[in-house]
């Protein structure tokens, strides 16, 4: 049975070119199965990174405001009432249309009520604008939102209610999927290059600051686990700060940089565990990838983690002490607990130490 039944599907992803968005996009493009050609609006920066099937027609969008605006106009003129638009960039189209609009939502920070003051100025401005844009575009227009976890469904449902929308103009579907859809183990003979790997860019919510603070605490206790990071070229200032601490404290931390997905999968196989101290995720793709590698996971005790994996150790991501203790537990070098004495011992110890 052809579920499209003569309808055309348009994939609108004008900004997916790096990171998790690119991985999700590639998975969706490779998974396209229907007979009618898929019409896609894609970021030109991803042109050499994507594998496209013959039944996918692409309009390439340049990374400029003018090109994005022209793509929005083209989308409005192209679609009709029988078409379906899948928006992969978290937003409804800029201009209203008669098609069925579906928004694949995967950016938890856009609906988070937390302050943005800890982000750099550029990211803070961008996220502030995008939060306002999300509300303006979605307040009165009918749409179906697709998320990948129940935590994101709850968060999105709360955001939709908070922005004053009525139930008749929205619905939410939970459709989790693994873009790689193959389990390929790269772990060989338990020979590891690093104790931990953290696959993440350098945005504030990824919580590198508390992770490195935890590594400093471990060093103060004479424990020096090795850690591999995957910061990209936009994270140079963060890496400089991390490297400065690493040199002063003799921490075993290296930066692998941004790697193609195939190389990244191989990197998982070189680590004893994935550590994941992030504050907020819509899906946490590295958690899925690590699980497929049977790689132990040490992560934040937060809902988004438990949605997709079973960590072997968890911690409070706001506490470097908690992170350090979880690392020690994983390394089977747990910190001794404080002995609890009797009231009589309390009196004796106090009197012996007070002059």
Short mmCIF file of C-alpha atoms in Angstrom, two decimals, residues 17 90 131 166 168 226 231 260 300 322 355:
data_model
loop_
_atom_site.label_atom_id
_atom_site.label_comp_id
_atom_site.label_asym_id
_atom_site.label_seq_id
_atom_site.Cartn_x
_atom_site.Cartn_y
_atom_site.Cartn_z
CA UNK A 17 25.33 20.58 7.60
CA UNK A 90 12.82 22.79 14.14
CA UNK A 131 13.08 31.23 20.62
CA UNK A 166 -5.10 25.51 21.54
CA UNK A 168 -6.83 21.70 17.84
CA UNK A 226 42.62 9.77 30.10
CA UNK A 231 35.73 19.83 19.92
CA UNK A 260 33.56 11.95 9.96
CA UNK A 300 24.11 12.75 33.87
CA UNK A 322 29.62 14.08 41.76
CA UNK A 355 42.04 24.48 72.85
#
